[in-house]
Amino acid sequence: MTVSPTGFSTASKDRVLIFDTTLRDGEQCPGATMNLDEKLAVAELLDTMGVDIIEAGFPIASHGDFEAVSEIARRAKRATIAGLARAIPADIARAGEAVRGAKRGRIHTFVSTSPIHLAHQMRKSEDEVVEIILKTVAQARDLVEDVEWSAMDATRTPIDYLCRCVEAAIRSGATTINLPDTVGYATPDEYRRMFQDVRNRVPNAEKAIFSVHCHDDLGLAIANSLAGVEGGARQVECTINGIGERAGNAALEEIVMAIRTRGDVMPYETGIETTMLTRASKLVSHATNFPVQYNKAIVGRNAFAHESGIHQDGMLKHTETYEIMTPASVGVAKTSLVMGKHSGRAAFRSKLDELGLVLSDNQLQDVFERFKALADRKKHVYDEDIEALVDENLATAHDRIRLVSLSVIAGTRGPQRATLKLDIAGRIITEEADGNGPVDAVFNAIQALVPHEADLELYQVHAVTEGTDAQAEVSVRLKSGERSVTARGADPDTLVASARAYLSALNKLEAWAVRLHAQSPAPV
């Protein structure tokens, strides 16, 4: 029996390793940038819930990425911590330095292999790329025992050349071979056959664990990932909520629950504590400011909701008539505390725990005060209201520009006028502005106080809960140059929520501008 660098027996072929790349590929999703505290919170939860490998970032990309990977590596208790590196010596050296403090460190290096990438991105010949693989994988192996090599755009690479590249990587010391569907092009049958062919044709293939990494451009990421496992892969690369480049990655929660629920046709197992899936989903949603769609499998608000009379009748008679897994199995509570203005701090903290929301003491104090203020204005405070409060607190914790007060004059006669007071790095400034409607007036006042060239790509309002006193949650997407960011704001007053969302987006753009010198991460 041999043991892989992750610590698991390679003789047990039914064990599937979960490689989470939420903090790397997930953060490359436009607008999903996380700060260091948010990354540390996500990494801690992933480690606790049993993720085998956490890809913590791309260390060469920026000092912030290097710092995050290094700190996560130092703090991780059981998971292998991976740093991504292009097939460039400086990248690999930086990744090795970043994961040095981990109990189990991994360097994940990649290079393009498809004809279209070689011709237009790499501008290298097939032979030159093979030489690059031999040298860079060997360099990585000199730094760490656990080296993963990825063939970027593997699914559009001729099988003969792909086998040649895989053989070179294994010969140079790669312990994991990842064959990603980088552009979401493959179908399940094609992807399964690719793994079968490579594993059958490459000498010493048994010395490496094969891995899948699928993007969802055609909505096939989950199906392709499971097909790859059927073809012999024993590592799945995925993200919480499926976030990632373009249409996203395979969702961790869907992979894990598919394997658990359909063990009759997928005789595999993972080490994930599934009751923490909903908690992880909410934490990542809050940290990235990306809402989870209501009908999202496993963790969406409607995943265990039934409105049809026929379905409700069946559920009352027997839950398995319309539910193939229990809410409790993914961490959805069956009952909830009723929260209101008389609720104390202990009940509020218990509610946060129930919702899977983790806050520092300072954050808890701030959110609790805002909860009490909201409870004075609303008859009923729902779970979604509390989630919205926490969401905004996490998203704006490090903002330089903050809303102090807002008043708006609106009506049929016009013009509409907004009076806005902001705290900009500790300096209080007030401005008045007219607009073609109250929202336009608010945004014009912000423009006057915080001059910028960003374009408003999206402005969307929805009620967090039912009722005329419901909080409004506003989503705003701003684009500056090639960079787009999305932010949300919540308040019973729609105009206040609009101002909060717009300012949050501006703060994100400002933070990004500080990092412009950093090298942009490349997809795998």
Coordinates of C-alpha atoms in Angstrom, one line a residue:
M1 CA 0.0 0.0 0.0
T2 CA 1.3 3.5 -0.9
V3 CA 0.3 6.7 0.6
S4 CA -0.1 9.9 -1.4
P5 CA 1.3 13.3 -0.2
T6 CA -2.2 14.2 1.0
G7 CA -1.9 11.4 3.5
F8 CA -4.6 9.1 2.0
S9 CA -4.1 5.6 0.7
T10 CA -3.9 5.3 -3.1
A11 CA -5.0 1.7 -2.9
S12 CA -8.5 2.7 -1.8
K13 CA -9.9 3.6 -5.3
D14 CA -13.3 4.6 -4.0
R15 CA -11.9 7.6 -2.1
V16 CA -12.4 10.9 -4.0
L17 CA -10.3 13.8 -2.8
I18 CA -12.0 17.2 -2.8
F19 CA -9.8 20.0 -4.0
D20 CA -11.4 23.4 -3.3
T21 CA -10.3 26.3 -5.4
T22 CA -12.9 28.9 -4.2
L23 CA -10.0 31.2 -3.0
R24 CA -8.2 31.0 -6.3
D25 CA -10.4 30.2 -9.3
G26 CA -13.5 31.4 -7.5
E27 CA -11.9 34.7 -6.7
Q28 CA -11.1 35.2 -10.3
C29 CA -14.8 35.5 -10.9
P30 CA -15.3 39.2 -11.9
G31 CA -16.3 41.2 -8.8
A32 CA -15.7 38.4 -6.3
T33 CA -12.5 39.6 -4.7
M34 CA -12.1 38.9 -1.0
N35 CA -10.0 40.6 1.6
L36 CA -7.5 38.7 3.8
D37 CA -9.9 38.3 6.8
E38 CA -12.6 36.9 4.5
K39 CA -10.2 34.5 2.9
L40 CA -9.0 33.3 6.3
A41 CA -12.6 32.7 7.5
V42 CA -13.4 30.7 4.3
A43 CA -10.2 28.7 4.5
E44 CA -10.8 27.8 8.2
L45 CA -14.3 26.6 7.4
L46 CA -13.1 24.5 4.4
D47 CA -10.5 23.0 6.6
T48 CA -13.0 22.2 9.4
M49 CA -15.5 20.6 7.0
G50 CA -13.0 18.2 5.6
V51 CA -11.8 19.6 2.3
D52 CA -8.7 17.6 1.4
I53 CA -6.8 20.3 -0.6
I54 CA -7.4 24.1 -0.4
E55 CA -6.0 26.1 -3.3
A56 CA -5.4 29.3 -1.4
G57 CA -4.4 31.6 -4.2
F58 CA -1.8 32.5 -6.9
P59 CA 1.2 33.8 -4.8
I60 CA 3.0 35.5 -7.7
A61 CA -0.1 37.6 -8.6
S62 CA 0.3 40.1 -5.8
H63 CA 1.7 40.7 -2.4
G64 CA -1.9 40.3 -1.0
D65 CA -2.3 36.9 -2.6
F66 CA 1.1 35.8 -1.3
E67 CA 0.3 36.9 2.2
A68 CA -3.1 35.1 2.1
V69 CA -1.6 31.8 0.9
S70 CA 1.2 32.0 3.5
E71 CA -1.2 32.8 6.4
I72 CA -3.7 30.1 5.4
A73 CA -0.7 27.6 5.1
R74 CA 0.4 28.5 8.6
R75 CA -3.1 28.1 10.1
A76 CA -4.4 25.0 8.3
K77 CA -4.8 22.1 10.7
R78 CA -5.4 19.1 8.3
A79 CA -5.9 20.2 4.7
T80 CA -3.1 20.3 2.1
I81 CA -2.6 24.0 1.1
A82 CA -1.8 24.6 -2.6
G83 CA -0.4 27.6 -4.3
L84 CA -0.9 28.1 -8.1
A85 CA 2.1 28.8 -10.4
R86 CA 2.5 29.1 -14.1
A87 CA 5.3 27.0 -15.7
I88 CA 7.7 29.9 -15.0
P89 CA 10.6 29.5 -12.5
A90 CA 9.8 32.7 -10.6
D91 CA 6.1 31.6 -10.2
I92 CA 7.1 28.2 -8.8
A93 CA 9.7 29.7 -6.4
R94 CA 7.1 32.1 -5.1
A95 CA 4.5 29.4 -4.6
G96 CA 7.0 27.2 -2.8
E97 CA 7.8 30.0 -0.5
A98 CA 4.1 30.7 0.2
V99 CA 3.3 27.1 1.2
R100 CA 6.5 26.5 3.2
G101 CA 4.7 26.9 6.5
A102 CA 2.0 24.4 5.8
K103 CA 1.8 20.9 7.4
R104 CA 1.1 19.7 3.9
G105 CA 2.1 22.1 1.1
R106 CA 1.5 21.7 -2.6
I107 CA 2.7 23.5 -5.7
H108 CA 0.1 23.4 -8.5
T109 CA 1.8 24.4 -11.8
F110 CA 0.2 24.5 -15.2
V111 CA 0.9 25.0 -18.9
S112 CA -1.2 25.1 -22.0
T113 CA -1.3 22.1 -24.3
S114 CA -4.0 22.6 -26.9
P115 CA -3.0 23.7 -30.4
I116 CA -5.0 27.0 -30.1
H117 CA -3.3 27.9 -26.9
L118 CA 0.1 27.0 -28.1
A119 CA -0.3 29.0 -31.3
H120 CA -2.0 32.1 -29.9
Q121 CA -1.1 32.3 -26.1
M122 CA 2.0 30.3 -25.5
R123 CA 3.5 30.8 -29.0
K124 CA 5.6 27.7 -28.4
S125 CA 6.1 24.4 -30.2
E126 CA 5.0 21.1 -28.8
D127 CA 8.6 20.1 -28.1
E128 CA 9.3 23.4 -26.3
V129 CA 6.3 22.9 -24.1
V130 CA 7.5 19.4 -23.1
E131 CA 10.8 20.8 -22.2
I132 CA 9.1 23.4 -20.0
I133 CA 7.1 20.7 -18.3
L134 CA 10.2 18.7 -17.5
K135 CA 12.1 21.6 -16.1
T136 CA 9.4 23.3 -14.1
V137 CA 7.8 20.2 -12.6
A138 CA 11.3 19.1 -11.5
Q139 CA 11.9 22.6 -9.9
A140 CA 8.6 22.3 -8.0
R141 CA 9.4 18.8 -6.8
D142 CA 12.7 20.1 -5.4
L143 CA 10.7 22.5 -3.2
V144 CA 7.8 20.3 -2.1
E145 CA 7.0 16.6 -2.2
D146 CA 3.4 17.2 -3.4
V147 CA 3.3 18.6 -7.0
E148 CA 0.2 18.9 -9.1
W149 CA 0.6 19.5 -12.9
S150 CA -2.3 20.7 -15.1
A151 CA -2.6 20.6 -18.8
M152 CA -4.5 23.8 -19.5
D153 CA -7.2 23.2 -22.2
A154 CA -6.7 19.5 -22.0
T155 CA -10.0 18.7 -23.6
R156 CA -9.0 20.4 -26.8
T157 CA -5.6 18.8 -26.9
P158 CA -4.9 15.8 -29.3
I159 CA -4.7 12.7 -27.2
D160 CA -1.3 11.6 -28.4
Y161 CA 0.3 14.9 -27.4
L162 CA -1.6 15.0 -24.1
C163 CA -0.2 11.6 -23.2
R164 CA 3.3 12.8 -24.0
C165 CA 2.9 15.8 -21.7
V166 CA 1.4 13.7 -18.9
E167 CA 4.3 11.2 -19.2
A168 CA 6.8 14.1 -18.9
A169 CA 5.1 15.5 -15.9
I170 CA 5.0 12.2 -14.0
R171 CA 8.6 11.5 -15.0
S172 CA 9.7 14.8 -13.5
G173 CA 7.9 14.1 -10.2
A174 CA 4.3 15.2 -10.5
T175 CA 2.1 13.4 -7.9
T176 CA -1.2 14.7 -9.2
I177 CA -2.2 15.1 -12.8
N178 CA -5.1 17.5 -13.6
L179 CA -6.7 17.3 -17.0
P180 CA -9.1 20.3 -16.9
D181 CA -12.0 21.2 -19.2
T182 CA -10.7 24.8 -19.0
V183 CA -13.4 26.2 -21.4
G184 CA -16.3 24.0 -20.5
Y185 CA -16.2 22.3 -24.0
A186 CA -16.3 18.6 -23.2
T187 CA -19.3 16.2 -23.0
P188 CA -19.4 13.6 -20.2
D189 CA -18.6 10.7 -22.6
E190 CA -15.6 12.5 -24.1
Y191 CA -14.3 13.5 -20.7
R192 CA -14.5 10.0 -19.3
R193 CA -12.8 8.4 -22.3
M194 CA -10.0 11.0 -22.1
F195 CA -9.1 9.9 -18.6
Q196 CA -9.4 6.2 -19.5
D197 CA -7.2 6.6 -22.5
V198 CA -4.5 8.7 -20.8
R199 CA -4.4 6.3 -17.8
N200 CA -4.1 3.3 -20.0
R201 CA -1.5 4.7 -22.4
V202 CA 0.9 6.6 -20.1
P203 CA 3.7 4.6 -18.5
N204 CA 3.7 4.9 -14.7
A205 CA 0.3 6.5 -14.7
E206 CA -0.5 4.6 -11.5
K207 CA 2.1 6.8 -9.7
A208 CA -0.1 9.8 -9.8
I209 CA -3.6 10.7 -8.7
F210 CA -5.7 12.0 -11.7
S211 CA -7.9 15.1 -11.2
V212 CA -10.8 16.8 -12.9
H213 CA -11.4 20.5 -13.1
C214 CA -14.5 21.5 -15.1
H215 CA -16.0 24.8 -16.1
D216 CA -19.7 25.3 -16.6
D217 CA -19.8 27.2 -19.9
L218 CA -22.3 24.6 -21.3
G219 CA -23.8 23.7 -17.9
L220 CA -22.0 20.4 -17.9
A221 CA -19.4 20.9 -15.1
I222 CA -21.0 18.6 -12.6
A223 CA -21.8 15.9 -15.2
N224 CA -18.3 16.1 -16.7
S225 CA -16.6 16.0 -13.2
L226 CA -18.5 12.8 -12.2
A227 CA -17.8 11.3 -15.6
G228 CA -14.1 12.0 -15.1
V229 CA -14.2 10.2 -11.7
E230 CA -15.9 7.3 -13.5
G231 CA -12.9 7.4 -15.9
G232 CA -10.5 6.9 -13.1
A233 CA -9.9 10.4 -11.6
R234 CA -9.8 10.5 -7.8
Q235 CA -9.6 14.2 -7.2
V236 CA -12.3 16.7 -8.0
E237 CA -11.5 20.4 -8.3
C238 CA -14.5 22.5 -7.4
T239 CA -15.7 25.7 -5.7
I240 CA -18.4 26.6 -3.1
N241 CA -21.5 27.8 -4.9
G242 CA -19.8 27.0 -8.2
I243 CA -18.2 30.4 -8.5
G244 CA -15.3 30.9 -10.9
E245 CA -14.2 32.2 -14.3
R246 CA -17.0 33.0 -16.7
A247 CA -19.9 30.6 -16.0
G248 CA -18.1 29.2 -13.0
N249 CA -16.8 25.8 -11.9
A250 CA -18.3 22.6 -10.7
A251 CA -20.0 23.3 -7.3
L252 CA -18.5 21.5 -4.4
E253 CA -21.8 21.0 -2.7
E254 CA -23.4 19.4 -5.8
I255 CA -20.4 17.0 -6.3
V256 CA -20.4 15.9 -2.7
M257 CA -24.2 15.4 -2.4
A258 CA -24.4 13.6 -5.7
I259 CA -21.8 11.1 -4.6
R260 CA -23.5 10.7 -1.2
T261 CA -27.1 10.5 -2.5
R262 CA -26.4 8.2 -5.5
G263 CA -23.9 5.8 -3.9
D264 CA -25.8 3.0 -5.7
V265 CA -24.3 4.1 -9.1
M266 CA -21.3 6.1 -7.8
P267 CA -19.5 3.9 -5.3
Y268 CA -17.2 6.6 -4.0
E269 CA -16.9 8.6 -0.8
T270 CA -15.5 12.0 0.3
G271 CA -14.4 13.2 3.6
I272 CA -16.7 16.2 3.7
E273 CA -19.0 16.9 6.6
T274 CA -22.1 17.7 4.6
T275 CA -24.0 19.4 7.4
M276 CA -21.6 22.3 7.0
L277 CA -22.4 22.8 3.3
T278 CA -25.1 25.5 3.8
R279 CA -22.9 27.3 6.2
A280 CA -20.0 27.4 3.7
S281 CA -22.4 28.5 0.9
K282 CA -23.6 31.5 3.0
L283 CA -20.1 32.4 4.1
V284 CA -18.7 32.5 0.6
S285 CA -21.8 34.4 -0.7
H286 CA -21.3 37.0 2.0
A287 CA -17.6 37.3 1.5
T288 CA -17.8 37.6 -2.3
N289 CA -21.0 39.6 -2.3
F290 CA -22.4 37.1 -4.9
P291 CA -26.0 36.0 -4.1
V292 CA -27.0 32.4 -4.4
Q293 CA -29.8 31.9 -6.9
Y294 CA -33.0 30.8 -5.2
N295 CA -33.2 27.5 -7.3
K296 CA -29.5 26.6 -6.8
A297 CA -29.2 22.9 -6.1
I298 CA -28.4 21.8 -2.5
V299 CA -28.0 25.3 -1.0
G300 CA -30.5 27.6 -2.7
R301 CA -33.4 29.1 -0.8
N302 CA -35.9 26.9 -2.7
A303 CA -33.8 23.7 -2.6
F304 CA -36.2 22.3 0.1
A305 CA -39.2 24.5 -0.5
H306 CA -42.5 23.2 -1.8
E307 CA -45.4 25.3 -3.0
S308 CA -47.4 23.0 -5.4
G309 CA -50.4 21.5 -3.7
I310 CA -49.6 18.1 -5.0
H311 CA -46.0 18.3 -3.7
Q312 CA -47.2 19.7 -0.3
D313 CA -49.6 16.8 0.0
G314 CA -46.9 14.3 -0.8
M315 CA -44.5 15.9 1.7
L316 CA -47.1 15.7 4.5
K317 CA -47.6 12.0 3.8
H318 CA -43.9 11.1 3.4
T319 CA -40.9 13.4 2.9
E320 CA -39.2 11.1 0.4
T321 CA -42.0 11.6 -2.1
Y322 CA -40.3 14.8 -3.2
E323 CA -37.1 15.1 -1.3
I324 CA -34.1 12.8 -2.1
M325 CA -32.1 14.2 0.8
T326 CA -33.0 15.7 4.1
P327 CA -32.5 19.4 4.8
A328 CA -30.5 18.5 7.9
S329 CA -28.0 16.5 5.8
V330 CA -26.7 19.8 4.3
G331 CA -27.1 21.9 7.4
V332 CA -30.5 23.5 6.8
A333 CA -32.4 23.9 10.1
K334 CA -35.9 22.6 10.3
T335 CA -37.0 25.2 12.9
S336 CA -35.9 28.7 13.6
L337 CA -36.1 31.3 16.4
V338 CA -38.4 34.2 15.9
M339 CA -36.3 37.3 16.2
G340 CA -37.6 40.7 17.2
K341 CA -36.8 43.9 19.2
H342 CA -36.9 42.0 22.5
S343 CA -34.3 39.4 21.4
G344 CA -31.1 39.5 23.4
R345 CA -27.5 39.0 22.4
A346 CA -27.5 35.3 23.3
A347 CA -30.5 34.5 21.1
F348 CA -28.9 36.6 18.3
R349 CA -25.6 34.8 18.5
S350 CA -27.5 31.5 18.5
K351 CA -29.4 32.6 15.3
L352 CA -26.1 33.5 13.6
D353 CA -24.8 30.0 14.5
E354 CA -27.9 28.4 13.1
L355 CA -27.5 30.4 9.9
G356 CA -23.8 29.4 9.6
L357 CA -22.6 33.0 10.0
V358 CA -19.3 33.5 11.7
L359 CA -18.5 37.0 13.0
S360 CA -15.7 38.5 15.1
D361 CA -16.7 40.2 18.4
N362 CA -16.5 43.6 16.8
Q363 CA -18.5 42.6 13.8
L364 CA -21.1 40.9 16.1
Q365 CA -21.5 44.1 18.1
D366 CA -22.0 46.2 15.0
V367 CA -24.5 43.8 13.4
F368 CA -26.4 43.4 16.7
E369 CA -26.9 47.1 17.0
R370 CA -28.1 47.3 13.4
F371 CA -30.4 44.4 14.1
K372 CA -32.0 46.1 17.1
A373 CA -32.4 49.3 15.0
L374 CA -34.1 47.3 12.3
A375 CA -36.3 45.4 14.8
D376 CA -37.6 48.8 16.0
R377 CA -38.7 49.6 12.4
K378 CA -40.0 46.2 11.4
K379 CA -42.7 44.0 13.0
H380 CA -41.0 40.7 12.0
V381 CA -37.2 40.2 11.4
Y382 CA -36.7 37.2 9.2
D383 CA -33.6 35.1 8.7
E384 CA -33.1 36.8 5.3
D385 CA -33.0 40.2 7.1
I386 CA -30.3 39.0 9.4
E387 CA -28.3 37.5 6.5
A388 CA -28.6 40.8 4.6
L389 CA -27.2 42.7 7.6
V390 CA -24.3 40.4 8.0
D391 CA -23.7 40.4 4.2
E392 CA -23.3 44.2 4.2
N393 CA -21.2 44.2 7.4
L394 CA -18.7 41.8 5.9
A395 CA -18.7 43.6 2.5
T396 CA -18.0 47.0 4.0
A397 CA -15.8 46.3 7.0
H398 CA -12.7 47.8 5.3
D399 CA -14.4 50.5 3.3
R400 CA -12.8 53.9 3.1
I401 CA -16.0 55.7 2.0
R402 CA -19.0 55.3 4.3
L403 CA -22.6 56.6 4.3
V404 CA -23.4 58.9 7.2
S405 CA -26.8 60.2 6.2
L406 CA -29.1 60.7 3.3
S407 CA -32.3 62.7 2.7
V408 CA -34.2 62.9 -0.6
I409 CA -36.9 65.1 -1.8
A410 CA -39.1 63.3 -4.4
G411 CA -42.5 63.5 -6.0
T412 CA -44.4 64.4 -9.1
R413 CA -43.3 68.0 -9.4
G414 CA -39.5 67.5 -9.3
P415 CA -36.8 68.0 -9.7
Q416 CA -35.8 65.3 -7.2
R417 CA -33.0 66.4 -4.9
A418 CA -30.7 64.3 -2.7
T419 CA -28.6 65.6 0.3
L420 CA -25.8 63.2 1.0
K421 CA -23.3 63.1 3.8
L422 CA -20.3 60.8 3.6
D423 CA -17.4 59.8 5.8
I424 CA -14.4 59.6 3.5
A425 CA -11.3 58.4 5.3
G426 CA -12.5 60.1 8.5
R427 CA -13.5 63.4 6.8
I428 CA -17.2 64.2 6.8
I429 CA -18.4 65.9 3.5
T430 CA -21.9 66.9 2.5
E431 CA -23.3 67.4 -1.1
E432 CA -26.6 68.2 -2.7
A433 CA -27.6 67.1 -6.2
D434 CA -30.6 67.0 -8.5
G435 CA -31.5 64.1 -10.7
N436 CA -34.0 62.6 -13.1
G437 CA -35.7 60.7 -10.2
P438 CA -34.6 60.1 -6.6
V439 CA -32.1 57.3 -7.4
D440 CA -30.4 59.4 -10.1
A441 CA -30.2 62.3 -7.6
V442 CA -28.5 60.0 -5.0
F443 CA -26.0 58.7 -7.5
N444 CA -25.3 62.2 -8.8
A445 CA -24.5 63.3 -5.2
I446 CA -22.1 60.4 -4.8
Q447 CA -20.5 61.3 -8.1
A448 CA -20.0 64.9 -6.9
L449 CA -18.3 63.7 -3.6
V450 CA -16.4 60.8 -5.1
P451 CA -15.5 61.7 -8.7
H452 CA -15.1 58.6 -10.9
E453 CA -15.3 57.3 -14.4
A454 CA -17.1 54.0 -13.6
D455 CA -20.2 53.1 -15.6
L456 CA -23.3 51.7 -14.0
E457 CA -23.9 48.3 -15.7
L458 CA -26.6 47.0 -13.3
Y459 CA -29.1 48.4 -10.8
Q460 CA -31.5 45.9 -9.4
V461 CA -33.8 46.0 -6.4
H462 CA -35.7 43.2 -4.7
A463 CA -37.4 42.8 -1.3
V464 CA -35.5 40.6 1.2
T465 CA -38.7 39.4 2.7
E466 CA -42.5 39.8 2.3
G467 CA -44.5 42.7 3.6
T468 CA -44.6 46.4 3.1
D469 CA -41.9 47.0 5.7
A470 CA -39.5 44.6 4.0
Q471 CA -35.9 45.5 3.6
A472 CA -34.9 46.4 0.1
E473 CA -31.7 44.8 -1.2
V474 CA -30.1 46.6 -4.0
S475 CA -27.5 45.1 -6.3
V476 CA -25.1 47.5 -8.2
R477 CA -22.5 46.6 -10.8
L478 CA -19.9 49.2 -11.8
K479 CA -17.4 48.8 -14.6
S480 CA -14.1 50.8 -14.8
G481 CA -12.0 49.9 -17.7
E482 CA -11.9 46.1 -17.9
R483 CA -12.8 45.7 -14.3
S484 CA -16.4 45.0 -13.1
V485 CA -17.4 44.8 -9.5
T486 CA -20.8 43.9 -7.9
A487 CA -22.0 45.1 -4.5
R488 CA -25.1 45.0 -2.5
G489 CA -26.8 47.2 0.1
A490 CA -29.8 46.5 2.3
D491 CA -32.1 48.9 4.2
P492 CA -35.9 49.3 4.7
D493 CA -35.4 52.6 2.7
T494 CA -34.7 51.7 -0.9
L495 CA -32.8 54.9 -1.5
V496 CA -30.5 54.3 1.4
A497 CA -29.9 50.7 0.2
S498 CA -29.1 52.1 -3.2
A499 CA -26.5 54.5 -1.8
R500 CA -24.9 51.7 0.3
A501 CA -24.6 49.4 -2.7
Y502 CA -23.1 52.1 -5.0
L503 CA -20.6 53.2 -2.3
S504 CA -19.7 49.5 -1.7
A505 CA -18.9 49.1 -5.3
L506 CA -16.8 52.2 -5.5
N507 CA -14.8 51.0 -2.5
K508 CA -14.2 47.7 -4.3
L509 CA -13.0 49.6 -7.4
E510 CA -10.7 51.7 -5.3
A511 CA -9.2 48.7 -3.5
W512 CA -8.7 47.1 -6.9
A513 CA -6.9 50.2 -8.2
V514 CA -4.3 49.8 -5.5
R515 CA -3.5 46.3 -6.7
L516 CA -3.2 47.2 -10.4
H517 CA 0.5 46.6 -10.4
A518 CA -0.2 43.0 -9.6
Q519 CA -0.1 40.4 -12.3
S520 CA -3.5 39.1 -13.3
P521 CA -4.2 35.4 -12.5
A522 CA -4.6 33.0 -15.4
P523 CA -7.3 30.4 -15.5
V524 CA -6.6 26.7 -15.3

